[in-house]
Coordinates of C-alpha atoms in Angstrom, one line a residue:
Chain A
M14 CA 17.6 -41.7 75.7
A15 CA 19.9 -44.5 75.1
E16 CA 18.5 -45.8 72.1
F17 CA 18.8 -42.1 70.7
F18 CA 22.3 -42.1 71.4
T19 CA 22.8 -45.4 69.4
M20 CA 20.9 -44.1 66.6
L21 CA 23.2 -41.2 66.6
F22 CA 26.4 -42.8 66.7
D23 CA 25.4 -45.8 64.3
T24 CA 27.8 -45.8 61.4
N25 CA 25.5 -48.1 59.4
T26 CA 23.1 -45.1 59.0
P27 CA 24.0 -41.9 56.9
L28 CA 23.2 -39.7 59.7
G29 CA 25.2 -41.7 62.3
W30 CA 28.1 -42.4 59.9
F31 CA 28.3 -38.4 59.0
I32 CA 28.2 -37.5 62.8
V33 CA 30.8 -40.2 63.6
K34 CA 33.1 -39.0 61.1
T35 CA 32.7 -35.3 61.9
L36 CA 33.7 -36.1 65.7
I37 CA 36.7 -38.1 64.4
I38 CA 37.8 -35.1 62.4
L39 CA 37.4 -32.8 65.1
A40 CA 39.4 -34.8 67.3
Y41 CA 42.1 -35.1 64.9
V42 CA 42.4 -31.3 64.4
V43 CA 42.2 -30.8 68.2
V44 CA 45.1 -33.2 68.8
L45 CA 46.8 -31.8 65.8
L46 CA 46.8 -28.2 67.1
I47 CA 47.6 -29.0 70.5
S48 CA 50.8 -31.1 69.4
L49 CA 51.5 -27.9 67.1
A50 CA 51.6 -25.6 69.9
F51 CA 54.3 -27.6 72.0
L52 CA 56.2 -28.6 68.7
L53 CA 56.4 -24.6 67.8
L54 CA 57.7 -24.0 71.4
A55 CA 60.3 -27.0 70.8
D56 CA 61.3 -25.1 67.9
R57 CA 62.0 -22.2 69.9
K58 CA 63.7 -23.8 72.6
I59 CA 66.2 -25.6 70.3
W60 CA 66.9 -22.5 68.5
A61 CA 67.5 -20.6 71.6
A62 CA 69.8 -23.6 73.2
V63 CA 71.7 -23.7 70.0
Q64 CA 72.3 -19.9 70.5
M65 CA 73.0 -20.5 74.4
R66 CA 69.8 -18.6 75.3
K67 CA 67.2 -19.9 77.7
G68 CA 64.1 -19.3 75.1
P69 CA 60.7 -18.8 76.2
N70 CA 60.7 -19.7 79.9
V71 CA 58.0 -17.2 81.6
V72 CA 54.4 -18.7 81.0
G73 CA 54.0 -21.8 82.9
A74 CA 56.7 -24.1 84.0
F75 CA 59.6 -24.0 81.7
G76 CA 57.4 -22.0 79.4
L77 CA 55.3 -24.9 78.3
L78 CA 52.3 -22.3 77.8
Q79 CA 54.2 -20.2 75.8
S80 CA 52.3 -21.0 72.4
F81 CA 48.9 -20.8 74.1
A82 CA 49.7 -17.2 75.3
D83 CA 50.8 -16.4 71.8
F84 CA 47.7 -17.6 70.5
L85 CA 45.6 -15.6 72.9
K86 CA 47.7 -12.3 72.0
F87 CA 47.1 -12.8 68.3
V88 CA 43.4 -13.4 68.8
F89 CA 43.0 -10.2 70.7
K90 CA 45.1 -7.8 68.6
E91 CA 43.5 -5.3 66.7
A92 CA 43.4 -6.5 63.0
V93 CA 45.0 -3.7 61.0
I94 CA 43.8 -3.7 57.4
P95 CA 45.6 -1.3 55.4
A96 CA 44.5 1.1 52.8
G97 CA 44.1 -0.1 49.1
V98 CA 44.2 -3.7 49.6
D99 CA 41.7 -6.1 47.8
K100 CA 39.8 -7.0 51.0
P101 CA 38.1 -10.3 49.8
I102 CA 41.0 -11.6 48.6
Y103 CA 43.2 -10.3 51.4
A104 CA 40.9 -12.1 53.6
L105 CA 40.8 -15.3 51.8
A106 CA 44.7 -15.7 51.7
P107 CA 45.2 -16.8 55.3
V108 CA 42.3 -18.9 55.5
L109 CA 43.0 -20.5 52.3
T110 CA 46.5 -21.4 53.6
L111 CA 45.0 -23.1 56.7
L112 CA 42.5 -24.8 55.1
M113 CA 44.9 -26.3 52.4
A114 CA 47.0 -27.1 55.6
F115 CA 44.6 -28.9 57.3
I116 CA 42.8 -30.9 54.4
T117 CA 46.1 -32.6 53.6
W118 CA 46.1 -34.0 56.9
A119 CA 43.1 -36.0 55.7
A120 CA 45.2 -38.8 54.1
I121 CA 47.8 -39.2 56.4
P122 CA 47.6 -42.4 58.2
V123 CA 49.0 -42.3 61.8
A124 CA 48.7 -46.0 62.8
P125 CA 47.3 -49.0 61.2
G126 CA 43.7 -48.0 60.3
W127 CA 44.2 -44.5 62.0
V128 CA 43.2 -42.5 59.1
I129 CA 40.1 -40.1 58.2
T130 CA 40.2 -41.3 54.3
D131 CA 42.5 -44.2 53.2
L132 CA 42.8 -42.9 49.6
N133 CA 44.1 -45.2 47.2
L134 CA 46.1 -42.4 45.6
G135 CA 47.1 -40.7 48.8
V136 CA 50.5 -39.5 47.7
L137 CA 49.0 -38.0 44.8
Y138 CA 46.1 -36.2 46.6
I139 CA 48.9 -34.9 49.0
L140 CA 50.8 -33.5 46.1
A141 CA 47.9 -31.7 44.7
I142 CA 46.6 -30.2 47.9
S143 CA 50.1 -29.0 48.9
S144 CA 50.7 -27.6 45.2
L145 CA 47.3 -25.7 46.1
G146 CA 49.0 -24.2 49.2
V147 CA 50.7 -21.7 46.8
Y148 CA 47.8 -19.8 46.3
G149 CA 47.7 -18.6 50.1
V150 CA 51.0 -16.9 49.7
I151 CA 50.4 -15.5 46.2
L152 CA 47.1 -14.2 46.9
G153 CA 48.3 -12.6 50.3
G154 CA 51.2 -11.0 48.9
W155 CA 49.1 -9.4 45.8
A156 CA 46.2 -8.4 47.7
S157 CA 48.5 -6.6 50.5
N158 CA 49.0 -3.9 48.1
S159 CA 52.7 -3.5 49.2
K160 CA 55.8 -4.0 47.2
Y161 CA 57.8 -6.0 49.9
A162 CA 54.8 -8.3 50.2
F163 CA 54.5 -8.9 46.4
L164 CA 58.2 -9.5 46.1
G165 CA 57.9 -11.9 48.8
A166 CA 54.9 -13.9 47.3
M167 CA 56.8 -13.8 43.9
R168 CA 60.2 -15.4 45.3
S169 CA 57.8 -17.9 47.4
T170 CA 55.9 -19.0 44.5
A171 CA 58.9 -19.6 42.3
Q172 CA 60.5 -21.6 45.0
M173 CA 57.6 -23.9 45.9
I174 CA 57.0 -24.5 42.4
S175 CA 60.5 -25.4 41.7
Y176 CA 60.9 -27.7 44.6
E177 CA 57.9 -29.4 44.1
V178 CA 59.2 -31.0 40.9
T179 CA 62.0 -32.7 43.1
I180 CA 59.7 -33.7 45.6
G181 CA 57.5 -35.3 43.0
L182 CA 60.5 -37.2 41.7
V183 CA 61.6 -38.3 44.9
L184 CA 58.1 -39.5 45.5
I185 CA 58.2 -41.5 42.5
T186 CA 61.1 -43.6 43.5
V187 CA 59.4 -44.5 46.6
L188 CA 56.3 -45.3 44.7
L189 CA 58.3 -47.7 42.5
L190 CA 59.7 -49.6 45.2
S191 CA 56.5 -50.0 47.2
G192 CA 54.2 -50.1 44.0
S193 CA 51.4 -48.3 45.3
L194 CA 50.2 -44.8 46.0
N195 CA 48.3 -45.7 49.0
L196 CA 50.5 -44.5 52.3
T197 CA 49.3 -47.2 54.4
V198 CA 50.4 -49.7 51.7
I199 CA 53.7 -48.0 51.6
V200 CA 54.1 -47.9 55.3
E201 CA 53.2 -51.7 55.5
A202 CA 55.5 -52.4 52.9
Q203 CA 58.5 -51.4 55.2
A204 CA 57.4 -53.7 58.0
G205 CA 60.0 -55.7 60.3
G206 CA 62.6 -53.5 62.0
F207 CA 64.6 -50.4 60.6
W208 CA 66.7 -52.8 58.1
H209 CA 63.3 -52.8 56.0
W210 CA 62.8 -48.9 56.1
N211 CA 63.1 -47.2 52.6
G212 CA 65.7 -45.0 54.1
F213 CA 68.1 -47.6 55.4
A214 CA 66.8 -50.9 53.8
L215 CA 69.5 -53.7 53.8
S216 CA 69.9 -53.9 50.0
P217 CA 71.7 -51.8 47.4
I218 CA 68.8 -49.7 46.6
T219 CA 69.8 -48.0 49.8
L220 CA 72.6 -46.7 48.1
I221 CA 69.9 -44.5 46.2
M222 CA 67.3 -44.3 48.5
F223 CA 69.2 -42.8 51.6
P224 CA 70.5 -39.8 49.2
M225 CA 66.9 -39.4 48.1
M226 CA 65.9 -39.2 51.7
I227 CA 68.2 -36.5 52.2
I228 CA 67.0 -34.7 48.9
F229 CA 63.5 -34.9 50.2
F230 CA 64.4 -33.1 53.6
I231 CA 66.2 -30.4 51.9
S232 CA 63.3 -29.9 49.3
A233 CA 60.7 -30.1 52.3
L234 CA 62.7 -27.4 54.1
A235 CA 62.4 -25.2 50.5
E236 CA 59.0 -26.2 50.2
T237 CA 57.7 -25.0 53.6
N238 CA 59.8 -21.7 53.2
R239 CA 62.1 -22.8 56.5
P240 CA 65.5 -21.5 56.9
P241 CA 67.7 -21.6 55.2
F242 CA 65.3 -21.2 52.3
D243 CA 63.3 -18.5 53.9
L244 CA 63.8 -16.0 51.4
P245 CA 60.3 -15.0 51.1
E246 CA 60.4 -13.7 54.5
A247 CA 64.2 -12.8 54.6
E248 CA 63.8 -10.0 57.1
S249 CA 66.9 -8.3 56.0
E250 CA 65.5 -7.5 52.8
L251 CA 61.8 -7.7 52.5
V252 CA 60.6 -7.0 56.3
A253 CA 58.4 -9.9 56.3
G254 CA 57.8 -11.1 52.9
Y255 CA 54.3 -11.9 52.0
Q256 CA 52.9 -11.5 55.6
V257 CA 54.2 -7.9 56.0
E258 CA 50.7 -6.4 55.8
Y259 CA 49.1 -9.1 57.9
S260 CA 48.2 -8.7 62.0
S261 CA 46.3 -10.3 64.4
T262 CA 44.3 -13.3 63.8
F263 CA 45.0 -13.1 59.8
Y264 CA 48.8 -13.6 60.8
L265 CA 48.0 -16.2 63.2
L266 CA 46.2 -18.4 60.5
F267 CA 49.4 -18.0 58.2
M268 CA 51.7 -19.2 61.0
I269 CA 49.4 -22.2 61.8
G270 CA 49.3 -23.2 58.3
E271 CA 53.0 -22.8 57.8
Y272 CA 53.8 -24.9 60.8
L273 CA 51.1 -27.2 59.9
N274 CA 52.9 -27.7 56.6
I275 CA 56.3 -28.2 58.3
V276 CA 54.8 -31.1 60.4
L277 CA 53.2 -32.6 57.6
M278 CA 56.5 -32.9 56.1
C279 CA 57.8 -34.4 58.9
A280 CA 55.1 -36.9 58.8
L281 CA 55.7 -37.5 55.0
I282 CA 59.4 -38.3 55.5
T283 CA 58.4 -40.5 58.1
L284 CA 55.7 -42.7 56.2
L285 CA 57.7 -42.7 53.0
F286 CA 61.4 -43.4 54.3
L287 CA 61.1 -43.9 58.1
G288 CA 58.8 -47.1 58.5
G289 CA 55.7 -44.9 59.5
W290 CA 54.3 -46.6 62.7
H291 CA 56.5 -49.6 62.5
A292 CA 59.1 -50.1 65.6
P293 CA 62.7 -50.0 64.6
F294 CA 63.3 -53.4 66.1
D295 CA 60.4 -56.1 65.5
F296 CA 60.6 -57.8 69.1
A297 CA 59.6 -57.7 72.4
P298 CA 60.3 -54.2 74.4
F299 CA 59.8 -52.2 71.1
T300 CA 56.8 -53.5 69.9
W301 CA 54.8 -53.1 73.4
V302 CA 54.9 -49.2 72.5
P303 CA 51.8 -48.3 70.6
A304 CA 52.3 -47.7 66.8
V305 CA 51.1 -44.1 67.2
L306 CA 53.5 -43.1 69.4
W307 CA 56.4 -44.6 67.7
F308 CA 54.9 -42.3 64.6
A309 CA 54.9 -39.4 67.0
I310 CA 58.7 -40.1 68.0
K311 CA 59.8 -40.3 64.8
I312 CA 58.2 -36.9 63.3
C313 CA 59.5 -35.4 66.5
C314 CA 63.1 -36.5 65.5
V315 CA 62.5 -35.3 62.0
F316 CA 61.2 -32.2 63.5
F317 CA 64.4 -31.7 65.7
M318 CA 66.7 -31.7 62.5
F319 CA 64.3 -29.0 60.9
S320 CA 64.9 -26.9 64.0
M321 CA 68.7 -27.8 63.7
V322 CA 68.8 -26.5 60.4
K323 CA 66.9 -23.4 61.3
A324 CA 69.3 -22.6 64.1
I325 CA 72.9 -23.3 62.4
V326 CA 72.4 -22.8 58.4
P327 CA 72.8 -19.3 56.9
R328 CA 70.2 -18.0 54.6
Y329 CA 70.9 -18.8 50.9
R330 CA 70.9 -16.5 48.3
Y331 CA 68.0 -16.6 45.7
D332 CA 70.3 -17.7 42.7
Q333 CA 71.9 -20.4 44.9
L334 CA 68.7 -21.7 45.8
M335 CA 67.3 -21.9 42.1
R336 CA 70.6 -23.3 41.2
L337 CA 70.2 -26.0 43.6
G338 CA 66.8 -26.9 42.8
W339 CA 67.2 -27.2 38.9
K340 CA 70.6 -28.0 38.3
I341 CA 71.5 -30.1 40.9
F342 CA 68.5 -31.8 42.7
L343 CA 66.5 -32.2 39.2
P344 CA 69.4 -34.2 37.4
I345 CA 70.2 -36.1 40.4
T346 CA 66.5 -37.5 41.1
L347 CA 65.6 -37.9 37.7
I348 CA 68.5 -40.3 37.2
A349 CA 67.5 -41.8 40.5
V350 CA 64.1 -42.9 39.0
A351 CA 65.6 -44.2 36.3
L352 CA 67.9 -46.1 38.3
V353 CA 65.2 -47.3 41.0
G354 CA 62.9 -48.3 37.6
A355 CA 65.6 -50.6 36.6
W356 CA 66.2 -52.1 39.9
V357 CA 62.5 -52.8 40.2
T358 CA 62.3 -54.2 36.7
F359 CA 65.5 -56.2 36.8
V360 CA 66.2 -57.3 40.3
I361 CA 62.9 -57.1 42.3
N362 CA 60.7 -58.5 39.4
G363 CA 63.3 -60.6 37.9
G364 CA 63.7 -59.3 34.5
Chain B
M20 CA 13.9 -40.1 48.6
E21 CA 17.0 -42.1 49.6
I22 CA 19.6 -40.2 50.9
G23 CA 22.1 -42.3 49.1
T24 CA 20.8 -40.9 45.6
V25 CA 20.0 -37.5 46.7
L26 CA 23.4 -36.5 48.1
P27 CA 25.3 -37.0 44.6
A28 CA 22.7 -35.3 42.9
I29 CA 23.3 -32.3 45.1
A30 CA 26.9 -32.6 44.7
F31 CA 26.7 -32.5 40.9
Y32 CA 24.5 -29.6 40.5
L33 CA 26.5 -27.9 43.3
F34 CA 30.0 -28.6 41.3
A35 CA 28.2 -28.0 37.8
S36 CA 26.6 -24.7 38.6
T37 CA 29.9 -23.6 40.3
A38 CA 31.9 -24.4 37.2
C39 CA 29.3 -22.8 34.7
I40 CA 29.1 -19.4 37.1
C41 CA 32.7 -19.2 37.4
A42 CA 33.4 -20.0 33.8
L43 CA 31.0 -16.9 33.2
M44 CA 32.8 -14.6 35.7
V45 CA 36.2 -15.2 34.2
V46 CA 34.7 -13.2 31.2
I47 CA 32.9 -10.5 33.1
A48 CA 35.1 -9.8 36.0
R49 CA 36.8 -6.4 35.9
N50 CA 40.1 -7.3 37.3
P51 CA 42.1 -9.8 35.4
V52 CA 43.5 -11.1 38.7
R53 CA 40.2 -12.0 39.7
S54 CA 39.3 -13.7 36.5
V55 CA 42.2 -15.9 36.8
L56 CA 40.9 -16.6 40.4
F57 CA 37.4 -17.8 38.7
L58 CA 39.3 -19.7 36.1
I59 CA 40.9 -21.6 39.0
M60 CA 37.5 -22.2 40.5
T61 CA 36.4 -23.5 37.3
F62 CA 39.3 -26.0 36.9
F63 CA 38.6 -27.1 40.7
S64 CA 34.8 -27.6 39.9
A65 CA 35.7 -29.7 36.8
A66 CA 38.1 -31.7 38.7
A67 CA 35.5 -32.4 41.2
L68 CA 33.1 -33.3 38.6
F69 CA 35.9 -35.9 37.7
V70 CA 35.9 -37.2 41.0
M71 CA 32.0 -38.0 40.8
L72 CA 32.5 -39.9 37.6
G73 CA 35.1 -42.2 39.4
A74 CA 38.2 -40.8 37.6
E75 CA 40.0 -39.6 40.6
F76 CA 43.4 -40.0 38.8
L77 CA 42.2 -37.5 36.0
A78 CA 41.0 -35.3 38.6
L79 CA 44.1 -35.2 40.6
L80 CA 46.2 -34.7 37.5
L81 CA 43.8 -31.6 36.2
V82 CA 44.6 -30.3 40.0
I83 CA 48.4 -30.7 40.0
V84 CA 49.0 -29.6 36.5
Y85 CA 46.3 -26.7 35.9
V86 CA 45.7 -25.6 39.0
G87 CA 48.8 -26.2 40.7
A88 CA 51.4 -25.0 37.9
V89 CA 49.6 -23.7 34.9
A90 CA 47.1 -21.3 36.7
V91 CA 50.1 -20.1 39.0
L92 CA 52.0 -19.1 36.1
F93 CA 48.7 -17.3 34.7
L94 CA 48.5 -15.5 38.1
F95 CA 52.0 -14.5 38.0
V96 CA 52.1 -12.9 34.5
V97 CA 48.7 -11.1 35.2
M98 CA 49.8 -9.6 38.3
M99 CA 53.0 -8.2 36.8
L100 CA 51.2 -6.9 33.9
D101 CA 50.5 -3.3 34.1
V102 CA 46.9 -3.5 32.5
D103 CA 45.3 0.1 31.6
F104 CA 41.7 -0.1 31.8
V105 CA 40.9 2.9 29.9
E106 CA 43.0 1.6 27.0
L107 CA 41.1 -1.9 27.2
K108 CA 37.7 -0.2 26.6
Q109 CA 38.8 1.9 23.7
G110 CA 38.9 -1.0 21.5
F111 CA 35.5 -2.4 22.6
A112 CA 33.5 -0.6 19.7
Q113 CA 35.6 -1.6 17.3
Y114 CA 35.6 -5.3 17.9
L115 CA 32.1 -5.5 19.0
P116 CA 30.8 -6.4 15.4
L117 CA 33.2 -9.3 15.0
G118 CA 32.7 -10.6 18.6
G119 CA 29.1 -10.3 18.1
L120 CA 29.0 -12.3 14.9
L121 CA 31.5 -15.2 16.4
A122 CA 28.9 -15.3 19.4
F123 CA 26.0 -15.5 17.1
V124 CA 27.3 -18.4 15.2
L125 CA 28.6 -20.2 18.1
T126 CA 25.1 -20.0 19.8
V127 CA 23.5 -21.1 16.5
E128 CA 25.8 -24.1 16.2
L129 CA 25.1 -25.0 19.8
I130 CA 21.3 -24.6 19.4
V131 CA 21.3 -26.8 15.9
L132 CA 23.6 -29.6 18.0
G133 CA 21.5 -29.5 21.0
T134 CA 18.1 -30.0 18.8
T135 CA 19.3 -32.6 16.6
F136 CA 21.6 -35.0 18.6
R137 CA 20.0 -37.7 19.9
L138 CA 21.4 -40.4 22.1
P139 CA 21.6 -43.9 20.8
E140 CA 18.4 -46.1 21.5
N141 CA 20.0 -48.6 24.0
F142 CA 22.6 -46.1 25.5
S143 CA 23.6 -46.5 29.3
A144 CA 26.5 -44.9 31.0
Q145 CA 29.7 -46.9 30.2
V146 CA 32.0 -48.2 32.8
P147 CA 35.3 -48.5 31.0
I148 CA 37.4 -50.0 33.9
E149 CA 36.5 -53.5 34.9
Q150 CA 36.1 -53.8 38.6
G151 CA 39.2 -54.5 40.9
V152 CA 41.9 -52.5 38.7
S153 CA 42.4 -49.1 40.3
N154 CA 42.1 -46.1 37.9
I155 CA 46.0 -45.4 37.8
E156 CA 46.8 -49.1 36.9
A157 CA 44.2 -49.2 34.3
F158 CA 45.7 -46.0 32.7
G159 CA 49.2 -47.8 33.0
L160 CA 47.9 -51.0 31.5
V161 CA 47.0 -49.0 28.0
L162 CA 49.3 -46.2 28.1
Y163 CA 52.6 -48.4 28.4
T164 CA 51.4 -51.2 26.1
D165 CA 49.0 -50.3 23.5
F166 CA 49.7 -46.6 22.9
A167 CA 53.3 -46.7 24.1
F168 CA 54.4 -45.0 20.8
F169 CA 51.8 -42.2 20.9
F170 CA 52.9 -41.7 24.6
E171 CA 56.6 -41.5 23.9
A172 CA 55.8 -39.3 20.9
A173 CA 54.0 -36.9 22.9
G174 CA 56.8 -36.7 25.5
L175 CA 59.3 -36.1 22.7
I176 CA 57.2 -33.4 21.3
L177 CA 57.0 -31.8 24.8
L178 CA 60.7 -32.1 25.2
V179 CA 61.4 -30.5 21.8
A180 CA 59.0 -27.6 22.8
M181 CA 60.7 -27.1 25.8
I182 CA 64.3 -26.9 24.1
G183 CA 62.7 -24.5 21.6
A184 CA 61.6 -22.2 24.4
I185 CA 64.7 -22.2 26.1
M186 CA 66.7 -21.7 22.9
L187 CA 64.5 -18.6 22.3
T188 CA 65.1 -17.2 25.5
L189 CA 68.9 -17.7 25.9
S190 CA 70.9 -14.8 25.2
R191 CA 74.8 -15.1 25.3
K192 CA 75.8 -11.4 25.5
K193 CA 79.7 -10.9 25.6
G194 CA 81.1 -9.0 28.2
V195 CA 78.7 -10.4 30.8
K196 CA 80.2 -11.4 34.1
R197 CA 78.9 -14.7 35.0
Q198 CA 79.1 -16.8 38.4
N199 CA 80.8 -20.1 38.1
V200 CA 80.0 -21.8 41.3
S201 CA 82.1 -24.7 40.7
D202 CA 84.9 -22.0 40.3
Q203 CA 84.1 -20.3 43.7
V204 CA 83.9 -23.6 45.5
A205 CA 87.3 -24.7 43.9
R206 CA 88.9 -21.5 45.3
T207 CA 91.5 -21.8 48.0
P208 CA 93.4 -19.3 50.1
K209 CA 96.4 -20.4 48.3
D210 CA 95.2 -19.2 44.9
G211 CA 93.3 -16.1 46.3
L212 CA 95.9 -14.8 48.5
E213 CA 99.7 -13.9 48.4
V214 CA 101.6 -13.0 51.3
L215 CA 104.4 -10.7 50.3
D216 CA 107.4 -9.3 52.2
V217 CA 107.5 -5.6 51.4
K218 CA 110.4 -3.5 52.3
P219 CA 109.5 -0.3 54.1
G220 CA 110.2 2.7 51.8
E221 CA 110.2 0.9 48.6
G222 CA 106.9 -0.9 47.8
L223 CA 106.2 -3.6 45.2
S224 CA 106.9 -3.6 41.5

């Protein structure tokens, strides 16, 4: 029996490698989903606190189990499929959203060596897969056979494509500084205290990189359809945008995918600008904390900012959103790319 | 059979057949939106085949540019089109001779090519990149040195095309009230508001 198990989990044989990898992926997904449940609760609690409400507080102590109760509620509800929908595509859209949200995480390292696939083109992979996330929204909106859903999908797609440009250009500035597309290498380049992090480095380039971090944060808000850029779901205009006709588990899949993307953006900001899993000070009491915990703490801090923005900022108008993306962020990031490129060529590499 | 050699073969045939079937479905699907979706599947399978060749950078570029942007615009346009299926079918008989001729010529060409083309005697799969240099570095090393001129010329052509497209659609009608955001932001209570002391029974002016 023991021999059987050693054979089963031996990573040198193809079968063992397959089994071990599958188990790792499953564990990753479970951890991700459970943390997501509590982040969702935190989101609602922060939102409530800003508005001087209590927020969810009935299910479990302090409402800790609220997300799980919501989960069960969605699963057991009846799935209402409206007449005239394109059924295969209607069912495909939420699954696609969730799938794309999950497979992006495959390239995210959470601690030294803790990554499912350490891709050399990690950043490009994340950019590629997140650009596929648009399809879940546009197909869901179109297949629903509803004007509100379609309008929401159109808005969402235009918005996501516009802000992807900005995100790509901000990524280029970070890539130029680190000289690699591998996320692990990018994080290791920021080792040794917060004065080495891309966002706060003790060097003149921070004058560019700190605004880049802010622009990335705002673009991430727009990319994930979060308030103040939640125009695709603006309930005062479009009821609920592309999700109008979705109910029960289909809606749940959309929502999990959306929140996974938000946490992914938090993780990306952490990895690219906030030193990833490195402690803010590289001496004793701080280095005792495990690397993965630092990563989680930083993600929570960025997520807190996401929640605060949702709670206090009013919604943008659509033309204002487009103006911000194309007329303000795009020129600024383009100039920043040129400046960072000059900095790397003439200062770091010394001409 | 060793599992290490079987798996790539299975993957290749899976992606290759998906690409071919989806390409066929693009043409024969009734619904134009579905056609675009099959086109996206074709792009995606092609990207997977690039990955299997070791060209990850090209594969990701294909996904980002074609699947992530170009196909989305296709989908946009097709979804908003008001396609009349009856009208589409009316032209069928009219275009059949020409279309059939084109298909025939292409088939003959393919058959001729397939029967006459021979690989060179000592042909082996070429690996252009030396070991140790990643995909993207290898690209950069040639694009920005040997082919810098062509690369920048291509960029300029794209820029000209972009400006041309913008100029074609730009319309400056007179009498249209436009929003000037900097004016709006610069507006203060001082220039928007005037407090007058109105005497009772007299009014202004």
